[in-house]
PDB file of C-alpha atoms and ligand atoms in Angstrom:
ATOM      1  CA  MET A   1       0.000   0.000   0.000  1.00  0.00           C
ATOM      2  CA  ILE A   2       1.527   3.315  -1.044  1.00  0.00           C
ATOM      3  CA  VAL A   3      -0.823   5.553   0.959  1.00  0.00           C
ATOM      4  CA  ASP A   4      -0.993   5.570   4.774  1.00  0.00           C
ATOM      5  CA  GLU A   5      -3.263   2.695   5.878  1.00  0.00           C
ATOM      6  CA  ASN A   6      -5.344   4.797   8.279  1.00  0.00           C
ATOM      7  CA  ILE A   7      -6.037   7.405   5.626  1.00  0.00           C
ATOM      8  CA  THR A   8      -6.952   4.704   3.122  1.00  0.00           C
ATOM      9  CA  ALA A   9      -9.265   2.982   5.619  1.00  0.00           C
ATOM     10  CA  TYR A  10     -10.949   6.288   6.454  1.00  0.00           C
ATOM     11  CA  LEU A  11     -11.452   7.265   2.795  1.00  0.00           C
ATOM     12  CA  ARG A  12     -12.813   3.806   2.011  1.00  0.00           C
ATOM     13  CA  SER A  13     -15.285   4.109   4.903  1.00  0.00           C
ATOM     14  CA  LEU A  14     -16.815   7.124   3.125  1.00  0.00           C
ATOM     15  CA  ILE A  15     -17.441   5.285  -0.151  1.00  0.00           C
ATOM     16  CA  LYS A  16     -21.118   4.596  -0.724  1.00  0.00           C
ATOM     17  CA  GLU A  17     -22.505   1.352  -2.124  1.00  0.00           C
ATOM     18  CA  GLU A  18     -23.744   1.303  -5.717  1.00  0.00           C
ATOM     19  CA  LYS A  19     -27.474   1.594  -6.314  1.00  0.00           C
ATOM     20  CA  LYS A  20     -27.478  -1.643  -8.314  1.00  0.00           C
ATOM     21  CA  GLU A  21     -27.238  -4.592  -5.953  1.00  0.00           C
ATOM     22  CA  GLU A  22     -25.859  -6.909  -8.707  1.00  0.00           C
ATOM     23  CA  LEU A  23     -22.863  -4.605  -9.171  1.00  0.00           C
ATOM     24  CA  ASN A  24     -22.101  -4.657  -5.429  1.00  0.00           C
ATOM     25  CA  THR A  25     -22.284  -8.453  -5.506  1.00  0.00           C
ATOM     26  CA  ILE A  26     -19.926  -8.700  -8.523  1.00  0.00           C
ATOM     27  CA  GLU A  27     -17.430  -6.424  -6.740  1.00  0.00           C
ATOM     28  CA  TYR A  28     -17.758  -8.332  -3.452  1.00  0.00           C
ATOM     29  CA  GLU A  29     -17.308 -11.737  -5.114  1.00  0.00           C
ATOM     30  CA  ALA A  30     -14.311 -10.539  -7.149  1.00  0.00           C
ATOM     31  CA  ARG A  31     -12.542  -9.168  -4.054  1.00  0.00           C
ATOM     32  CA  LYS A  32     -13.377 -12.345  -2.104  1.00  0.00           C
ATOM     33  CA  GLN A  33     -11.807 -14.447  -4.873  1.00  0.00           C
ATOM     34  CA  HIS A  34      -8.739 -12.140  -4.969  1.00  0.00           C
ATOM     35  CA  VAL A  35      -9.373 -11.068  -8.564  1.00  0.00           C
ATOM     36  CA  PRO A  36      -7.216  -7.918  -8.927  1.00  0.00           C
ATOM     37  CA  ILE A  37     -10.031  -5.475  -9.717  1.00  0.00           C
ATOM     38  CA  VAL A  38      -9.551  -1.730  -9.242  1.00  0.00           C
ATOM     39  CA  LYS A  39      -8.967  -0.611  -5.675  1.00  0.00           C
ATOM     40  CA  PRO A  40     -11.984   1.190  -4.119  1.00  0.00           C
ATOM     41  CA  GLU A  41     -10.334   4.621  -4.266  1.00  0.00           C
ATOM     42  CA  THR A  42      -9.246   4.052  -7.886  1.00  0.00           C
ATOM     43  CA  LYS A  43     -12.812   3.055  -8.710  1.00  0.00           C
ATOM     44  CA  GLU A  44     -14.021   6.397  -7.344  1.00  0.00           C
ATOM     45  CA  LEU A  45     -11.424   8.270  -9.396  1.00  0.00           C
ATOM     46  CA  LEU A  46     -12.599   6.388 -12.508  1.00  0.00           C
ATOM     47  CA  LYS A  47     -16.177   7.371 -11.758  1.00  0.00           C
ATOM     48  CA  MET A  48     -15.172  11.031 -11.462  1.00  0.00           C
ATOM     49  CA  MET A  49     -13.224  10.922 -14.744  1.00  0.00           C
ATOM     50  CA  VAL A  50     -16.182   9.310 -16.543  1.00  0.00           C
ATOM     51  CA  LEU A  51     -18.623  11.867 -15.102  1.00  0.00           C
ATOM     52  CA  LEU A  52     -16.371  14.772 -16.128  1.00  0.00           C
ATOM     53  CA  LYS A  53     -15.379  13.468 -19.555  1.00  0.00           C
ATOM     54  CA  LYS A  54     -18.788  11.967 -20.479  1.00  0.00           C
ATOM     55  CA  PRO A  55     -17.176   9.431 -22.853  1.00  0.00           C
ATOM     56  CA  MET A  56     -19.514   7.805 -25.374  1.00  0.00           C
ATOM     57  CA  LYS A  57     -16.844   5.266 -26.284  1.00  0.00           C
ATOM     58  CA  ILE A  58     -14.460   3.632 -23.809  1.00  0.00           C
ATOM     59  CA  LEU A  59     -11.711   1.103 -24.504  1.00  0.00           C
ATOM     60  CA  GLU A  60     -10.412  -0.991 -21.604  1.00  0.00           C
ATOM     61  CA  VAL A  61      -7.290  -3.158 -21.679  1.00  0.00           C
ATOM     62  CA  GLY A  62      -7.697  -5.820 -18.960  1.00  0.00           C
ATOM     63  CA  ALA A  63     -11.314  -6.759 -18.225  1.00  0.00           C
ATOM     64  CA  ALA A  64     -10.717  -9.441 -15.563  1.00  0.00           C
ATOM     65  CA  VAL A  65     -14.297 -10.381 -14.569  1.00  0.00           C
ATOM     66  CA  GLY A  66     -15.814  -7.236 -16.102  1.00  0.00           C
ATOM     67  CA  PHE A  67     -16.217  -5.224 -12.912  1.00  0.00           C
ATOM     68  CA  SER A  68     -14.581  -1.929 -13.973  1.00  0.00           C
ATOM     69  CA  SER A  69     -16.376  -1.987 -17.339  1.00  0.00           C
ATOM     70  CA  LEU A  70     -19.742  -2.563 -15.704  1.00  0.00           C
ATOM     71  CA  TYR A  71     -18.967   0.155 -13.169  1.00  0.00           C
ATOM     72  CA  MET A  72     -17.824   2.738 -15.738  1.00  0.00           C
ATOM     73  CA  ASN A  73     -20.832   2.003 -17.929  1.00  0.00           C
ATOM     74  CA  GLU A  74     -23.132   2.989 -15.041  1.00  0.00           C
ATOM     75  CA  TYR A  75     -21.723   6.516 -15.252  1.00  0.00           C
ATOM     76  CA  GLN A  76     -21.390   6.930 -19.031  1.00  0.00           C
ATOM     77  CA  PRO A  77     -23.968   9.019 -20.858  1.00  0.00           C
ATOM     78  CA  GLU A  78     -27.040   7.165 -22.161  1.00  0.00           C
ATOM     79  CA  GLY A  79     -25.977   5.031 -25.145  1.00  0.00           C
ATOM     80  CA  GLY A  80     -22.318   4.921 -24.092  1.00  0.00           C
ATOM     81  CA  THR A  81     -20.405   1.771 -25.032  1.00  0.00           C
ATOM     82  CA  ILE A  82     -17.268  -0.060 -23.884  1.00  0.00           C
ATOM     83  CA  VAL A  83     -14.899  -2.409 -25.685  1.00  0.00           C
ATOM     84  CA  THR A  84     -12.831  -4.412 -23.204  1.00  0.00           C
ATOM     85  CA  ILE A  85     -10.037  -6.940 -23.754  1.00  0.00           C
ATOM     86  CA  GLU A  86      -9.157 -10.030 -21.697  1.00  0.00           C
ATOM     87  CA  ARG A  87      -6.932 -13.052 -22.387  1.00  0.00           C
ATOM     88  CA  ASN A  88      -7.474 -15.278 -19.357  1.00  0.00           C
ATOM     89  CA  GLU A  89     -10.091 -17.948 -20.172  1.00  0.00           C
ATOM     90  CA  LYS A  90     -11.466 -18.351 -16.674  1.00  0.00           C
ATOM     91  CA  ARG A  91     -11.911 -14.593 -16.316  1.00  0.00           C
ATOM     92  CA  ILE A  92     -13.435 -14.295 -19.799  1.00  0.00           C
ATOM     93  CA  LYS A  93     -16.093 -16.813 -18.763  1.00  0.00           C
ATOM     94  CA  GLN A  94     -16.856 -14.925 -15.545  1.00  0.00           C
ATOM     95  CA  ALA A  95     -16.864 -11.556 -17.333  1.00  0.00           C
ATOM     96  CA  LYS A  96     -19.386 -12.849 -19.881  1.00  0.00           C
ATOM     97  CA  GLU A  97     -21.624 -14.131 -17.071  1.00  0.00           C
ATOM     98  CA  ASN A  98     -21.396 -10.820 -15.216  1.00  0.00           C
ATOM     99  CA  ILE A  99     -22.127  -8.752 -18.336  1.00  0.00           C
ATOM    100  CA  LYS A 100     -25.154 -10.965 -19.005  1.00  0.00           C
ATOM    101  CA  LYS A 101     -26.296 -10.804 -15.380  1.00  0.00           C
ATOM    102  CA  MET A 102     -26.421  -7.004 -15.662  1.00  0.00           C
ATOM    103  CA  HIS A 103     -28.056  -7.075 -19.131  1.00  0.00           C
ATOM    104  CA  LYS A 104     -25.160  -5.076 -20.606  1.00  0.00           C
ATOM    105  CA  GLU A 105     -24.466  -7.214 -23.709  1.00  0.00           C
ATOM    106  CA  GLN A 106     -25.471  -4.301 -25.972  1.00  0.00           C
ATOM    107  CA  MET A 107     -23.207  -1.822 -24.181  1.00  0.00           C
ATOM    108  CA  ILE A 108     -20.101  -3.878 -23.356  1.00  0.00           C
ATOM    109  CA  THR A 109     -18.177  -5.869 -25.972  1.00  0.00           C
ATOM    110  CA  LEU A 110     -15.608  -8.315 -24.634  1.00  0.00           C
ATOM    111  CA  LEU A 111     -12.750  -9.095 -27.025  1.00  0.00           C
ATOM    112  CA  GLU A 112     -10.953 -12.334 -26.199  1.00  0.00           C
ATOM    113  CA  GLY A 113      -7.207 -12.632 -26.647  1.00  0.00           C
ATOM    114  CA  ASP A 114      -3.932 -10.816 -26.165  1.00  0.00           C
ATOM    115  CA  ALA A 115      -4.270  -7.052 -26.151  1.00  0.00           C
ATOM    116  CA  ILE A 116      -0.957  -6.622 -27.981  1.00  0.00           C
ATOM    117  CA  GLU A 117      -2.545  -8.307 -31.029  1.00  0.00           C
ATOM    118  CA  ILE A 118      -6.109  -7.076 -30.576  1.00  0.00           C
ATOM    119  CA  LEU A 119      -5.124  -3.413 -30.230  1.00  0.00           C
ATOM    120  CA  LYS A 120      -3.318  -3.578 -33.577  1.00  0.00           C
ATOM    121  CA  SER A 121      -6.475  -4.871 -35.268  1.00  0.00           C
ATOM    122  CA  LEU A 122      -8.800  -2.244 -33.762  1.00  0.00           C
ATOM    123  CA  ASP A 123     -10.069   0.813 -35.602  1.00  0.00           C
ATOM    124  CA  GLY A 124     -12.227   3.630 -34.402  1.00  0.00           C
ATOM    125  CA  VAL A 125     -11.828   6.437 -31.961  1.00  0.00           C
ATOM    126  CA  PHE A 126     -12.265   6.190 -28.202  1.00  0.00           C
ATOM    127  CA  ASP A 127     -12.937   9.096 -25.836  1.00  0.00           C
ATOM    128  CA  LEU A 128     -11.398   7.322 -22.839  1.00  0.00           C
ATOM    129  CA  ILE A 129      -8.940   4.425 -22.703  1.00  0.00           C
ATOM    130  CA  PHE A 130      -8.303   2.593 -19.438  1.00  0.00           C
ATOM    131  CA  ILE A 131      -5.162   0.439 -19.265  1.00  0.00           C
ATOM    132  CA  ASP A 132      -5.294  -2.098 -16.421  1.00  0.00           C
ATOM    133  CA  ALA A 133      -3.358  -5.153 -17.627  1.00  0.00           C
ATOM    134  CA  ALA A 134       0.137  -6.685 -17.357  1.00  0.00           C
ATOM    135  CA  LYS A 135       2.330  -3.836 -16.127  1.00  0.00           C
ATOM    136  CA  GLY A 136       5.352  -4.773 -18.216  1.00  0.00           C
ATOM    137  CA  GLN A 137       3.278  -4.354 -21.384  1.00  0.00           C
ATOM    138  CA  TYR A 138       1.964  -0.799 -20.967  1.00  0.00           C
ATOM    139  CA  ILE A 139       4.873   0.590 -22.973  1.00  0.00           C
ATOM    140  CA  HIS A 140       4.046  -1.866 -25.792  1.00  0.00           C
ATOM    141  CA  PHE A 141       0.356  -0.868 -25.830  1.00  0.00           C
ATOM    142  CA  LEU A 142       1.131   2.823 -26.121  1.00  0.00           C
ATOM    143  CA  GLU A 143       1.512   3.287 -29.874  1.00  0.00           C
ATOM    144  CA  ASP A 144      -1.855   1.659 -30.670  1.00  0.00           C
ATOM    145  CA  VAL A 145      -3.557   3.272 -27.702  1.00  0.00           C
ATOM    146  CA  LEU A 146      -2.506   6.733 -28.922  1.00  0.00           C
ATOM    147  CA  ARG A 147      -3.708   5.923 -32.440  1.00  0.00           C
ATOM    148  CA  LEU A 148      -7.107   4.902 -31.015  1.00  0.00           C
ATOM    149  CA  LEU A 149      -7.470   7.817 -28.578  1.00  0.00           C
ATOM    150  CA  ALA A 150      -9.581  10.774 -29.750  1.00  0.00           C
ATOM    151  CA  PRO A 151      -8.149  14.311 -29.684  1.00  0.00           C
ATOM    152  CA  GLU A 152      -8.843  15.613 -26.142  1.00  0.00           C
ATOM    153  CA  GLY A 153      -9.317  11.943 -25.170  1.00  0.00           C
ATOM    154  CA  LEU A 154      -8.301  10.649 -21.725  1.00  0.00           C
ATOM    155  CA  LEU A 155      -5.837   7.844 -21.130  1.00  0.00           C
ATOM    156  CA  ILE A 156      -5.998   6.374 -17.605  1.00  0.00           C
ATOM    157  CA  SER A 157      -3.279   3.891 -16.646  1.00  0.00           C
ATOM    158  CA  ASP A 158      -3.617   1.939 -13.384  1.00  0.00           C
ATOM    159  CA  ASN A 159      -1.018   0.351 -11.064  1.00  0.00           C
ATOM    160  CA  VAL A 160       1.809   2.526 -12.319  1.00  0.00           C
ATOM    161  CA  LEU A 161       3.614   2.867  -8.969  1.00  0.00           C
ATOM    162  CA  GLN A 162       3.943  -0.878  -8.360  1.00  0.00           C
ATOM    163  CA  ASP A 163       3.521  -0.824  -4.575  1.00  0.00           C
ATOM    164  CA  GLY A 164       6.013   2.035  -4.446  1.00  0.00           C
ATOM    165  CA  ASP A 165       8.788   0.019  -6.126  1.00  0.00           C
ATOM    166  CA  ILE A 166       8.834   2.427  -9.039  1.00  0.00           C
ATOM    167  CA  ALA A 167      10.298   5.170  -6.830  1.00  0.00           C
ATOM    168  CA  ARG A 168      13.139   2.873  -5.680  1.00  0.00           C
ATOM    169  CA  SER A 169      16.393   2.276  -7.499  1.00  0.00           C
ATOM    170  CA  ARG A 170      16.325  -0.795  -9.765  1.00  0.00           C
ATOM    171  CA  TYR A 171      18.946  -2.351  -7.482  1.00  0.00           C
ATOM    172  CA  ALA A 172      16.576  -2.100  -4.489  1.00  0.00           C
ATOM    173  CA  VAL A 173      13.865  -4.166  -6.192  1.00  0.00           C
ATOM    174  CA  GLU A 174      13.973  -7.964  -6.498  1.00  0.00           C
ATOM    175  CA  ARG A 175      16.040  -9.092  -9.481  1.00  0.00           C
ATOM    176  CA  ARG A 176      12.997 -10.851 -10.993  1.00  0.00           C
ATOM    177  CA  ASP A 177      11.004  -7.567 -10.935  1.00  0.00           C
ATOM    178  CA  ARG A 178      13.664  -5.442 -12.634  1.00  0.00           C
ATOM    179  CA  THR A 179      12.382  -5.824 -16.194  1.00  0.00           C
ATOM    180  CA  ILE A 180       8.872  -4.684 -15.210  1.00  0.00           C
ATOM    181  CA  HIS A 181      10.403  -1.888 -13.135  1.00  0.00           C
ATOM    182  CA  LYS A 182      12.388  -0.636 -16.142  1.00  0.00           C
ATOM    183  CA  ARG A 183       9.459  -0.947 -18.564  1.00  0.00           C
ATOM    184  CA  MET A 184       7.118   0.937 -16.245  1.00  0.00           C
ATOM    185  CA  ARG A 185       9.694   3.672 -15.707  1.00  0.00           C
ATOM    186  CA  ASP A 186      10.076   3.915 -19.507  1.00  0.00           C
ATOM    187  CA  PHE A 187       6.287   4.092 -19.834  1.00  0.00           C
ATOM    188  CA  LEU A 188       5.976   6.864 -17.240  1.00  0.00           C
ATOM    189  CA  TYR A 189       8.861   8.829 -18.747  1.00  0.00           C
ATOM    190  CA  THR A 190       7.292   8.487 -22.201  1.00  0.00           C
ATOM    191  CA  ILE A 191       3.787   9.620 -21.206  1.00  0.00           C
ATOM    192  CA  LYS A 192       5.209  12.502 -19.135  1.00  0.00           C
ATOM    193  CA  ASN A 193       7.339  13.720 -22.053  1.00  0.00           C
ATOM    194  CA  HIS A 194       5.217  12.765 -25.078  1.00  0.00           C
ATOM    195  CA  LYS A 195       4.461  15.696 -27.339  1.00  0.00           C
ATOM    196  CA  GLN A 196       0.819  14.607 -27.729  1.00  0.00           C
ATOM    197  CA  LEU A 197       0.130  14.091 -24.022  1.00  0.00           C
ATOM    198  CA  GLU A 198      -0.257  16.093 -20.839  1.00  0.00           C
ATOM    199  CA  THR A 199       0.106  13.645 -17.926  1.00  0.00           C
ATOM    200  CA  THR A 200      -0.273  13.719 -14.168  1.00  0.00           C
ATOM    201  CA  ILE A 201       0.648  10.774 -11.936  1.00  0.00           C
ATOM    202  CA  LEU A 202      -1.370  10.336  -8.751  1.00  0.00           C
ATOM    203  CA  SER A 203      -0.592   8.183  -5.713  1.00  0.00           C
ATOM    204  CA  VAL A 204      -4.169   6.884  -5.619  1.00  0.00           C
ATOM    205  CA  GLY A 205      -4.587   3.134  -5.068  1.00  0.00           C
ATOM    206  CA  ASP A 206      -1.496   1.581  -6.605  1.00  0.00           C
ATOM    207  CA  GLY A 207      -0.748   4.725  -8.639  1.00  0.00           C
ATOM    208  CA  VAL A 208      -2.812   6.110 -11.509  1.00  0.00           C
ATOM    209  CA  ALA A 209      -1.537   8.135 -14.466  1.00  0.00           C
ATOM    210  CA  ILE A 210      -4.040  10.416 -16.157  1.00  0.00           C
ATOM    211  CA  SER A 211      -3.071  11.684 -19.599  1.00  0.00           C
ATOM    212  CA  LEU A 212      -4.929  14.086 -21.855  1.00  0.00           C
ATOM    213  CA  LYS A 213      -4.289  13.862 -25.588  1.00  0.00           C
ATOM    214  CA  THR A 214      -3.551  17.472 -26.388  1.00  0.00           C
ATOM    215  CA  GLY A 215      -1.944  17.232 -29.811  1.00  0.00           C
ATOM    216  CA  GLU A 216       1.509  18.664 -30.449  1.00  0.00           C
ATOM    217  CA  LYS A 217       2.643  20.683 -27.449  1.00  0.00           C
ATOM    218  CA  ASN A 218       3.940  24.208 -27.704  1.00  0.00           C
ATOM    219  CA  GLU A 219       7.770  24.257 -28.232  1.00  0.00           C
ATOM    220  CA  LYS A 220       8.199  26.028 -24.867  1.00  0.00           C
ATOM    221  CA  HIS A 221       7.082  22.846 -23.006  1.00  0.00           C
TER     222      HIS A 221
HETATM  223  C1  SAM B 301      -5.860  -5.819 -12.915  1.00  0.00           C
HETATM  224  S1  SAM B 301      -6.810  -6.974 -13.827  1.00  0.00           S
HETATM  225  C2  SAM B 301      -8.088  -6.005 -14.544  1.00  0.00           C
HETATM  226  C3  SAM B 301      -9.114  -5.580 -13.555  1.00  0.00           C
HETATM  227  C4  SAM B 301     -10.332  -4.894 -14.153  1.00  0.00           C
HETATM  228  N1  SAM B 301      -9.947  -3.775 -14.987  1.00  0.00           N
HETATM  229  C5  SAM B 301     -11.219  -4.381 -13.045  1.00  0.00           C
HETATM  230  O1  SAM B 301     -10.799  -3.447 -12.347  1.00  0.00           O
HETATM  231  O2  SAM B 301     -12.329  -4.924 -12.865  1.00  0.00           O
HETATM  232  C6  SAM B 301      -5.773  -7.247 -15.210  1.00  0.00           C
HETATM  233  C7  SAM B 301      -6.352  -8.226 -16.222  1.00  0.00           C
HETATM  234  O3  SAM B 301      -5.668  -8.012 -17.438  1.00  0.00           O
HETATM  235  C8  SAM B 301      -5.496  -9.246 -18.083  1.00  0.00           C
HETATM  236  N2  SAM B 301      -4.351  -9.068 -19.003  1.00  0.00           N
HETATM  237  C9  SAM B 301      -3.070  -8.809 -18.672  1.00  0.00           C
HETATM  238  N3  SAM B 301      -2.331  -8.630 -19.772  1.00  0.00           N
HETATM  239  C10 SAM B 301      -3.168  -8.800 -20.826  1.00  0.00           C
HETATM  240  C11 SAM B 301      -2.993  -8.768 -22.239  1.00  0.00           C
HETATM  241  N4  SAM B 301      -1.799  -8.535 -22.787  1.00  0.00           N
HETATM  242  N5  SAM B 301      -4.069  -8.984 -23.022  1.00  0.00           N
HETATM  243  C12 SAM B 301      -5.288  -9.224 -22.481  1.00  0.00           C
HETATM  244  N6  SAM B 301      -5.520  -9.270 -21.151  1.00  0.00           N
HETATM  245  C13 SAM B 301      -4.467  -9.065 -20.336  1.00  0.00           C
HETATM  246  C14 SAM B 301      -5.241 -10.247 -16.965  1.00  0.00           C
HETATM  247  O4  SAM B 301      -5.577 -11.559 -17.371  1.00  0.00           O
HETATM  248  C15 SAM B 301      -6.138  -9.694 -15.868  1.00  0.00           C
HETATM  249  O5  SAM B 301      -7.387 -10.356 -15.816  1.00  0.00           O
END
């Protein structure tokens, strides 16, 4: 946990339940089964971003059991749709069941397979893209994600601080985690310095980067 535990516990105590009982049950079951769905405070940040941005089209990389898609769809404008990608068969099955349970088959499209391949095959323009998948791959998603993101579109990337490891020297993290550490640092450096993006990195949950696609930045930046 990268934020003080007492503060986190207090903030979580203020979070209200969703109006739809089925959504609360899907969240509860996912947490009980240790499915790595968005942390409660990250979920609230997502809600706020969706309410502010009012995205008609959302792309999600990393559906797990469909919770964050179902949650974001609750706050999209009427008629808003989501395309979400998942490669794990067990989770795909659960996501399909959850989408069906909430009667969201018309709003949420689940694409099955590896996002690296699927992103390359996608066309269209998305108002908000949420990356919540294998952390070592974010840097490899970026080119396609930027192609698919609308001008003034929002890119939200979750788990970017890796339990705080990202702020430590590569020599202070376990040897087996060093490749992910380097790739995530490369990703954060790239989105902070990209000429088409304005990015802020927040220590919410496990770290969330919020990037706005601004087009070419002024030379002075
Ligand atoms: C953190 S979970 C997603 C949680 C979900 N967004 C939520 O909050 O409800 C990450 C998911 O991404 C999937 N994943 C990781 N890398 C992927 C890839 N390259 N292509 C497709 N799915 C991937 C994993 O199988 C896992 O279920």
